[in-house]
XYZ file of N, CA and C in Angstrom:
639
model
N 89.705 7.953 215.226
C 90.114 7.832 216.136
C 91.494 8.740 216.818
N 91.836 9.175 217.587
C 92.964 9.889 218.778
C 94.110 9.034 219.025
N 95.108 9.197 218.710
C 96.291 9.186 219.655
C 96.917 10.049 220.318
N 97.399 10.292 221.570
C 98.407 10.905 221.862
C 99.949 10.216 221.528
N 100.700 10.718 221.213
C 101.471 10.376 220.801
C 102.698 11.283 221.420
N 103.794 10.330 221.963
C 105.447 10.581 222.519
C 106.329 10.252 222.438
N 107.518 10.686 221.994
C 108.592 9.348 220.917
C 109.521 9.725 222.162
N 109.802 8.434 222.282
C 111.042 7.928 223.260
C 112.382 6.942 222.151
N 113.825 8.017 222.667
C 114.426 7.393 222.201
C 115.529 7.209 222.839
N 115.982 5.513 222.671
C 116.605 4.594 223.095
C 118.491 4.688 222.413
N 118.923 5.947 223.132
C 119.602 6.483 222.752
C 121.041 5.469 222.402
N 121.161 4.612 222.791
C 122.531 3.564 222.526
C 122.026 2.312 222.412
N 120.849 1.446 223.132
C 120.177 0.206 222.630
C 121.390 -0.916 223.620
N 121.229 -1.818 223.738
C 121.500 -2.914 224.540
C 123.050 -4.119 223.974
N 122.238 -3.956 222.600
C 122.722 -4.911 221.591
C 124.195 -4.362 221.165
N 124.864 -5.060 220.335
C 126.391 -4.553 219.925
C 125.842 -3.455 218.646
N 125.274 -2.147 219.075
C 125.141 -0.828 217.987
C 126.836 -0.717 217.836
N 127.268 -0.666 219.226
C 128.475 0.295 218.970
C 129.448 -0.491 217.963
N 129.235 -1.934 217.788
C 130.341 -2.536 216.612
C 129.708 -1.718 215.146
N 128.461 -1.415 214.877
C 128.291 -0.917 213.245
C 127.934 -0.291 213.507
N 127.588 1.027 214.280
C 128.339 2.491 214.038
C 129.599 2.917 215.162
N 129.927 4.146 214.462
C 131.125 4.744 215.295
C 130.262 5.957 216.074
N 129.075 6.599 215.138
C 128.386 7.389 216.036
C 127.617 6.987 217.403
N 127.300 5.774 217.826
C 126.610 5.301 218.791
C 127.680 5.754 220.552
N 127.063 6.066 221.054
C 127.442 6.719 222.614
C 128.225 6.072 223.247
N 129.175 6.068 223.812
C 129.626 4.968 224.612
C 130.132 5.565 226.492
N 130.650 6.602 226.189
C 131.339 6.978 227.932
C 129.651 7.578 228.169
N 129.535 7.705 229.765
C 128.256 8.006 230.735
C 128.304 9.225 230.191
N 129.593 10.334 230.014
C 128.834 11.666 229.182
C 128.341 11.617 227.904
N 128.772 10.605 227.058
C 128.389 10.450 226.085
C 126.107 9.992 225.579
N 126.401 9.369 226.462
C 125.452 8.670 226.196
C 124.490 9.764 227.174
N 124.434 10.894 228.188
C 124.023 11.255 228.621
C 123.764 12.878 227.483
N 124.980 13.000 226.780
C 125.105 13.809 225.996
C 123.456 13.838 224.878
N 123.846 12.493 224.556
C 123.228 11.901 223.446
C 121.644 12.150 223.886
N 121.168 11.432 225.099
C 119.980 11.742 225.739
C 119.441 12.527 225.206
N 120.383 14.553 226.287
C 119.836 15.879 226.296
C 119.666 15.996 224.632
N 120.699 15.879 223.611
C 120.131 16.214 222.425
C 118.900 16.011 221.526
N 118.313 14.634 222.231
C 116.687 13.806 221.503
C 116.050 14.869 222.442
N 116.302 15.254 223.753
C 115.071 15.761 224.272
C 114.884 17.340 223.694
N 115.726 17.669 223.551
C 116.118 18.888 223.057
C 115.308 18.829 221.091
N 115.542 17.615 220.809
C 115.348 17.488 219.295
C 113.743 16.888 219.701
N 112.971 16.822 220.290
C 111.528 16.794 220.781
C 110.924 15.729 221.540
N 112.176 14.486 221.754
C 111.841 13.061 222.578
C 111.499 13.248 223.805
N 110.197 12.940 224.349
C 109.450 12.809 225.878
C 110.399 12.033 226.688
N 110.754 10.659 226.168
C 111.274 9.939 226.863
C 112.739 9.489 226.808
N 113.679 9.683 227.241
C 115.473 8.532 227.091
C 115.465 7.456 227.631
N 115.054 6.204 226.631
C 115.535 5.274 227.294
C 117.417 4.916 227.424
N 117.628 4.584 228.616
C 118.946 4.919 228.833
C 119.639 3.379 228.792
N 120.791 2.956 228.513
C 121.488 1.882 229.042
C 123.043 2.235 229.294
N 123.548 1.225 229.871
C 124.948 2.421 229.461
C 125.773 1.210 229.559
N 127.769 1.534 228.595
C 128.380 0.726 228.502
C 129.756 0.864 229.080
N 130.205 0.038 228.828
C 132.000 0.151 229.850
C 132.695 0.890 228.500
N 132.907 1.829 229.200
C 133.989 3.131 228.258
C 135.049 2.763 227.732
N 135.792 1.491 228.286
C 136.919 0.555 227.498
C 136.912 0.345 226.402
N 135.764 -0.742 226.545
C 134.978 -1.867 225.519
C 134.115 -1.562 224.260
N 133.259 -0.714 225.053
C 131.139 -0.279 224.356
C 131.021 -1.639 225.037
N 130.886 -2.787 225.542
C 130.456 -3.699 225.691
C 128.889 -3.067 226.866
N 127.808 -3.710 226.999
C 127.125 -3.490 227.694
C 127.450 -3.335 228.873
N 126.990 -2.940 230.369
C 126.953 -2.942 231.122
C 125.967 -2.712 232.612
N 126.087 -3.175 233.314
C 125.013 -3.328 234.928
C 125.312 -1.888 235.879
N 126.656 -1.522 235.501
C 127.003 -1.129 236.542
C 126.733 0.399 236.862
N 126.118 0.785 238.553
C 125.225 1.941 238.914
C 126.515 3.245 238.482
N 127.176 3.055 239.026
C 128.428 3.866 239.137
C 128.167 4.482 237.732
N 127.767 3.786 236.582
C 127.840 4.598 235.048
C 126.209 5.279 234.897
N 125.705 4.401 235.338
C 124.184 4.706 235.482
C 124.352 5.985 236.049
N 124.984 6.183 237.288
C 124.599 7.415 238.210
C 125.086 9.052 237.538
N 126.534 8.888 236.576
C 126.297 9.782 235.625
C 125.846 10.271 234.514
N 125.298 9.171 234.111
C 124.599 9.427 233.296
C 123.183 9.987 233.785
N 122.628 10.116 234.610
C 121.631 10.579 235.207
C 121.634 11.835 235.855
N 122.489 11.988 236.463
C 123.319 12.947 236.924
C 123.449 14.498 235.887
N 123.875 13.974 234.913
C 124.277 14.896 233.953
C 122.484 15.156 233.150
N 121.907 13.958 232.718
C 120.530 14.860 232.376
C 119.715 15.241 233.114
N 120.093 14.675 234.648
C 118.739 16.018 235.058
C 119.616 17.953 235.476
N 120.724 17.488 235.235
C 121.364 18.665 235.776
C 121.648 19.627 234.399
N 120.811 19.745 233.487
C 120.307 20.279 232.335
C 119.776 20.918 232.260
N 119.758 21.370 231.297
C 118.407 22.291 231.042
C 117.175 21.855 230.397
N 116.724 20.750 230.174
C 115.416 19.250 229.766
C 114.845 19.177 231.074
N 113.690 18.587 230.610
C 113.228 17.764 231.844
C 112.918 16.638 231.037
N 113.403 15.456 230.472
C 113.313 14.966 229.390
C 112.731 13.747 230.844
N 111.768 12.673 230.534
C 111.604 11.417 231.396
C 112.646 10.676 231.343
N 113.757 10.221 231.779
C 114.414 9.165 232.378
C 113.587 7.809 232.521
N 114.360 6.665 231.470
C 114.066 5.409 231.398
C 114.873 4.646 231.678
N 115.075 3.995 232.678
C 116.589 3.243 232.615
C 116.053 1.801 232.865
N 117.138 0.852 231.901
C 116.680 -0.734 231.560
C 116.793 -1.140 233.138
N 116.303 -2.292 233.177
C 116.519 -3.676 233.980
C 116.740 -5.084 233.193
N 117.012 -4.710 232.136
C 117.123 -5.529 231.019
C 118.245 -6.595 231.516
N 119.228 -5.888 231.723
C 121.122 -6.488 232.104
C 120.455 -6.971 233.135
N 121.187 -8.327 233.160
C 121.163 -9.594 233.588
C 120.764 -10.563 233.598
N 120.340 -10.429 232.520
C 119.470 -11.621 232.273
C 119.284 -12.573 231.439
N 121.141 -12.377 231.013
C 121.472 -13.183 229.325
C 122.304 -14.277 229.747
N 121.842 -15.445 229.122
C 122.250 -16.840 228.813
C 122.538 -16.701 227.380
N 124.265 -17.491 227.564
C 124.550 -18.012 226.128
C 124.794 -19.548 226.445
N 124.009 -20.353 225.629
C 124.027 -21.507 225.972
C 125.388 -22.512 224.785
N 125.627 -23.396 225.251
C 126.777 -24.365 224.776
C 126.077 -25.080 223.307
N 127.029 -24.994 222.460
C 126.168 -25.956 221.315
C 125.844 -27.649 221.630
N 125.323 -27.978 221.034
C 125.077 -29.379 220.227
C 124.066 -30.497 221.914
N 125.479 -31.095 222.103
C 124.850 -32.062 223.589
C 124.927 -31.501 224.656
N 125.956 -30.100 224.470
C 126.471 -29.404 225.848
C 125.737 -28.212 226.204
N 124.484 -27.874 225.859
C 123.708 -26.940 226.409
C 124.429 -26.221 227.402
N 124.707 -26.852 228.364
C 124.469 -25.879 230.464
C 126.484 -25.954 230.065
N 127.322 -26.286 229.341
C 128.700 -25.697 229.410
C 128.493 -24.375 228.525
N 128.062 -23.096 229.222
C 127.893 -22.342 228.794
C 128.819 -20.990 228.391
N 128.597 -20.174 227.460
C 129.260 -19.409 226.777
C 129.343 -18.227 227.890
N 130.539 -18.457 228.576
C 130.854 -17.685 229.690
C 130.423 -16.040 228.967
N 131.611 -16.082 228.278
C 131.373 -14.567 227.492
C 130.145 -13.542 227.049
N 129.200 -15.098 226.571
C 128.183 -14.215 226.414
C 127.024 -14.269 227.296
N 127.252 -14.432 228.719
C 126.387 -15.079 230.096
C 126.752 -14.114 231.414
N 126.084 -13.471 231.797
C 125.209 -12.713 232.506
C 123.878 -12.677 233.401
N 123.953 -13.400 234.403
C 122.641 -14.119 234.842
C 122.674 -13.659 236.388
N 121.492 -12.785 236.906
C 122.061 -12.578 237.872
C 120.348 -12.119 238.403
N 120.689 -12.291 240.410
C 119.213 -12.040 241.126
C 118.476 -10.960 240.735
N 116.617 -10.891 240.032
C 116.272 -9.592 240.260
C 116.353 -8.521 240.784
N 116.715 -8.601 242.176
C 117.186 -7.367 243.241
C 118.482 -6.576 243.027
N 119.642 -7.572 241.926
C 121.076 -6.880 241.635
C 120.600 -5.940 240.508
N 119.625 -6.996 239.267
C 119.245 -5.957 238.496
C 118.862 -4.590 238.602
N 117.922 -4.211 239.280
C 117.161 -3.377 239.830
C 117.888 -2.202 240.147
N 119.031 -2.678 240.457
C 119.812 -1.763 242.004
C 120.070 -0.451 241.591
N 120.202 0.313 240.055
C 120.825 1.270 239.229
C 119.389 2.172 239.647
N 118.099 1.859 239.852
C 116.985 2.014 239.585
C 116.392 2.072 241.211
N 116.773 1.312 242.219
C 116.869 1.802 243.325
C 117.402 2.845 244.039
N 118.588 2.710 243.061
C 119.761 4.377 243.576
C 119.140 5.513 242.790
N 118.479 5.610 241.936
C 118.423 6.881 241.405
C 117.366 6.561 241.034
N 116.028 6.321 241.380
C 114.928 6.677 240.906
C 114.558 6.779 239.313
N 114.256 6.914 238.869
C 114.077 7.285 237.488
C 112.784 7.365 237.418
N 112.063 8.039 236.269
C 110.261 7.765 236.077
C 109.915 6.917 235.870
N 111.004 5.946 235.138
C 110.603 4.951 234.264
C 111.176 4.058 234.403
N 110.924 2.736 234.017
C 112.136 1.619 233.948
C 111.742 0.616 233.278
N 112.153 -0.206 232.399
C 112.318 -0.962 231.539
C 112.090 -1.944 231.866
N 111.223 -2.751 231.526
C 110.928 -4.313 231.853
C 110.768 -5.361 230.832
N 111.426 -6.489 230.200
C 111.236 -7.197 229.553
C 110.301 -8.700 229.950
N 108.683 -8.598 229.750
C 108.045 -9.411 230.080
C 108.172 -11.081 229.935
N 109.145 -11.416 229.484
C 109.179 -13.149 229.051
C 110.895 -13.073 228.702
N 111.010 -14.175 228.934
C 112.215 -15.803 227.926
C 111.637 -15.173 226.620
N 113.446 -15.271 225.638
C 112.855 -15.548 224.389
C 113.971 -15.431 223.917
N 114.121 -16.266 222.271
C 115.509 -16.017 221.737
C 115.287 -15.081 220.756
N 116.763 -14.917 220.460
C 117.058 -13.790 219.877
C 117.868 -13.863 218.521
N 117.157 -13.763 217.205
C 117.983 -13.937 216.137
C 117.949 -15.869 215.991
N 119.296 -16.325 215.628
C 119.469 -17.573 215.119
C 120.252 -18.238 215.780
N 121.116 -17.284 217.362
C 121.951 -17.804 218.307
C 121.365 -18.741 219.276
N 122.694 -19.021 220.425
C 122.424 -20.142 221.520
C 121.904 -18.949 222.452
N 121.892 -17.522 222.068
C 121.518 -16.576 223.137
C 120.092 -16.812 223.241
N 119.591 -16.399 225.163
C 118.384 -16.459 225.608
C 118.047 -15.398 226.727
N 117.050 -14.574 225.947
C 116.956 -13.412 226.719
C 115.847 -14.035 227.945
N 116.916 -14.483 229.569
C 116.272 -14.848 230.670
C 115.019 -14.340 231.787
N 114.168 -13.802 231.680
C 112.995 -13.288 232.731
C 111.947 -13.910 232.870
N 111.853 -15.139 234.016
C 111.308 -16.076 234.423
C 110.347 -15.551 235.385
N 109.150 -16.325 234.858
C 107.278 -15.438 235.958
C 107.823 -15.383 237.493
N 108.337 -15.509 238.134
C 109.172 -15.776 239.368
C 109.504 -13.879 239.504
N 110.795 -14.091 238.270
C 111.840 -12.974 238.529
C 111.050 -12.009 238.156
N 110.311 -11.576 237.603
C 109.065 -10.701 236.956
C 108.539 -10.361 238.173
N 107.694 -11.252 238.455
C 107.009 -10.845 240.287
C 107.959 -10.309 241.281
N 109.033 -9.702 241.090
C 110.143 -9.935 242.273
C 110.510 -8.263 241.729
N 110.757 -8.099 240.318
C 110.923 -7.294 239.948
C 109.386 -6.146 239.398
N 108.586 -6.729 238.944
C 106.957 -5.745 238.946
C 107.072 -5.280 240.622
N 106.953 -5.996 241.591
C 106.566 -5.598 242.752
C 107.090 -4.650 243.459
N 108.690 -4.656 242.680
C 109.909 -3.711 244.212
C 109.696 -2.730 242.901
N 109.499 -2.197 241.839
C 109.429 -1.111 241.172
C 108.223 -0.392 241.835
N 107.050 -1.043 241.993
C 105.862 -0.403 242.625
C 106.137 -0.009 243.636
N 107.010 -0.516 244.465
C 106.638 -0.362 245.874
C 107.815 1.094 245.678
N 108.868 1.544 244.587
C 109.214 2.761 244.682
C 108.946 3.652 244.169
N 107.263 3.756 243.294
C 107.091 4.766 243.335
C 107.368 4.792 241.483
N 108.123 4.004 240.956
C 108.844 4.074 239.305
C 107.601 3.433 238.672
N 107.373 4.054 237.374
C 106.659 3.365 236.634
C 107.116 2.240 236.074
N 106.787 1.254 235.964
C 107.079 -0.157 234.899
C 107.031 0.417 233.613
N 107.751 0.008 232.189
C 107.457 0.419 231.037
C 107.923 -0.978 230.742
N 106.371 -1.710 230.260
C 106.566 -2.814 230.027
C 106.865 -3.567 228.486
N 107.989 -4.467 228.185
C 108.348 -4.388 226.903
C 107.744 -5.899 226.861
N 106.893 -5.873 225.417
C 106.150 -7.222 224.991
C 106.650 -7.243 223.676
N 107.274 -8.333 223.742
C 108.171 -8.925 222.306
C 106.834 -9.709 221.505
N 106.171 -10.334 222.234
C 105.311 -11.542 221.140
C 103.913 -11.502 222.701
N 102.769 -12.070 221.545
C 101.553 -12.831 222.069
C 101.486 -12.802 223.529
N 102.706 -14.261 223.950
C 102.610 -14.811 225.272
C 103.386 -13.395 226.323
N 103.338 -12.422 226.196
C 104.118 -11.200 227.539
C 103.129 -10.643 227.245
N 102.134 -10.092 226.478
C 100.854 -9.687 226.380
C 100.157 -10.491 227.934
N 99.681 -11.515 227.885
C 99.038 -12.358 228.376
C 99.503 -12.639 229.873
N 100.996 -12.616 230.147
C 101.255 -12.687 231.480
C 101.252 -10.870 231.998
N 101.541 -10.047 231.266
C 101.186 -8.728 231.619
C 99.696 -8.114 231.853
N 98.685 -8.899 231.603
C 97.442 -9.274 232.102
C 97.134 -9.572 233.368
N 97.947 -11.048 233.282
C 97.959 -11.852 234.851
C 98.320 -11.185 235.583
N 100.121 -10.447 235.636
C 100.261 -9.349 236.716
C 99.257 -7.980 237.138
N 98.619 -7.751 236.145
C 97.537 -6.802 236.428
C 96.401 -7.492 237.364
N 95.753 -8.569 236.770
C 94.943 -9.254 237.432
C 95.146 -9.404 239.180
N 96.791 -10.194 239.406
C 97.223 -10.005 240.710
C 97.444 -8.812 241.229
N 97.121 -7.978 241.065
C 97.885 -6.222 241.826
C 99.352 -6.184 241.813
N 99.885 -6.818 240.529
C 101.132 -6.078 240.955
C 101.536 -5.060 240.174
N 100.713 -4.834 239.028
C 100.872 -3.791 238.426
C 99.489 -2.837 237.725
N 100.016 -1.901 238.226
C 98.307 -0.855 238.256
C 98.113 -0.666 237.011
N 96.457 -0.611 236.677
C 96.185 -0.321 235.776
C 95.837 1.050 234.914
N 95.810 2.100 234.006
C 96.215 1.391 233.120
C 97.918 1.431 233.055
N 98.415 0.691 232.112
C 99.701 -0.180 232.350
C 100.396 0.754 231.037
N 102.150 0.608 231.390
C 102.625 1.395 229.956
C 102.987 0.050 229.340
N 102.919 0.394 227.887
C 103.429 -1.361 227.437
C 104.115 -0.687 226.083
N 105.354 -1.073 225.665
C 105.539 -0.780 224.818
C 105.726 -2.111 224.018
N 105.597 -2.152 222.582
C 105.046 -3.054 221.865
C 106.891 -3.013 220.936
N 107.642 -4.455 220.950
C 108.904 -4.076 220.794
C 109.100 -5.276 219.480
N 109.058 -4.475 218.204
C 108.979 -5.430 216.723
C 110.407 -5.212 216.407
N 110.249 -6.019 215.398
C 111.770 -5.896 214.235
C 113.022 -6.960 215.024
N 111.982 -7.919 215.679
C 113.025 -9.041 216.144
C 112.548 -10.918 214.909
N 113.249 -11.228 214.358
C 112.673 -11.993 213.475
C 112.184 -13.247 214.066
N 112.448 -13.575 215.009
C 111.877 -14.895 215.904
C 109.906 -13.985 216.416
N 109.516 -12.974 216.787
C 108.401 -12.985 216.596
C 107.553 -12.130 215.712
N 108.445 -12.013 214.607
C 107.498 -11.511 213.377
C 106.155 -12.178 213.856
N 105.678 -13.772 213.796
C 104.609 -14.358 213.313
C 103.361 -13.433 214.821
N 103.866 -13.441 216.112
C 102.641 -12.731 216.612
C 102.470 -11.143 216.276
N 103.033 -10.460 215.739
C 102.723 -9.241 215.350
C 101.650 -9.297 214.708
N 102.161 -10.375 213.410
C 101.135 -10.193 212.526
C 99.534 -10.507 213.055
N 99.723 -11.470 213.972
C 97.742 -11.708 214.562
C 97.532 -10.706 215.784
N 98.612 -9.662 216.031
C 98.122 -8.835 217.244
C 97.294 -7.887 215.943
N 98.726 -7.264 214.486
C 98.186 -5.874 213.497
C 96.754 -6.674 213.034
N 96.303 -7.772 212.944
C 95.173 -8.045 212.608
C 93.503 -8.607 213.537
N 94.114 -8.498 214.713
C 93.213 -9.240 215.629
C 92.937 -7.834 217.230
N 93.884 -7.225 217.157
C 93.723 -6.296 217.975
C 93.900 -4.927 217.511
N 94.618 -4.539 216.328
C 94.789 -3.179 215.844
C 94.001 -2.332 214.588
C-alpha cells in the first residue's frame, strides 16, 4: 500500500525545550526564520508556538503570533502554517490533600474563544487541537480539553474555514474524534496527528499498532 507523505516541522514545541537546548528559537523573528528554513529543507507544514522573548516561556499572545505569521507569509516559501490552540489549557494541581491549591506559575486556563484568538485574527491554513485531557509524565500538570470546550473550538474553526489538525494522544481521543464527525462538527475525511513519545500513552499506541495499523 502506498501512502503520500508530507513533513510537518514543529519549530519549538510547547514544552520547556528552550531549557534543553540553546538552538531552540525564542523570539518571533527566530521562530519565523526556523519555519522558513524548515520549508526550504522540505517541510510542507510549519507547526508554530510562540514564546515570551524575555523568558523563553510559552505564550499565547496574538501579537507574537502575528509577527511570526507575517514574516513567514512575506518570505519566498509556500509553507502551510499551522498555529496551535493548545495554549490556555494548562492546570497544575496542588499536592496531596490540597489539589485545588493550584500552582499558579504552572496554570493558564482560559475559555475556548480566548484560546483561538490568534487563529481568528490570522486565519492560518491549519490549527492544531488536542482532542482530550491527559496527564503528562509524572507531574501534577494536566492538559485540560473537556468535551464541551472541544466542541466550541472545532465548531468555530470550521466556521473560519481553517482545517483542524486533530492531535490524538490515545485511543479515547480517537473515539471522541469519531463522535465529532458523527455530530457534523468536523468534516470527513479529517486530518489526524497521532502523538507519541509521552510515557502516559504508551499502552494506547501498542493497541493501535496491533489492531489498526
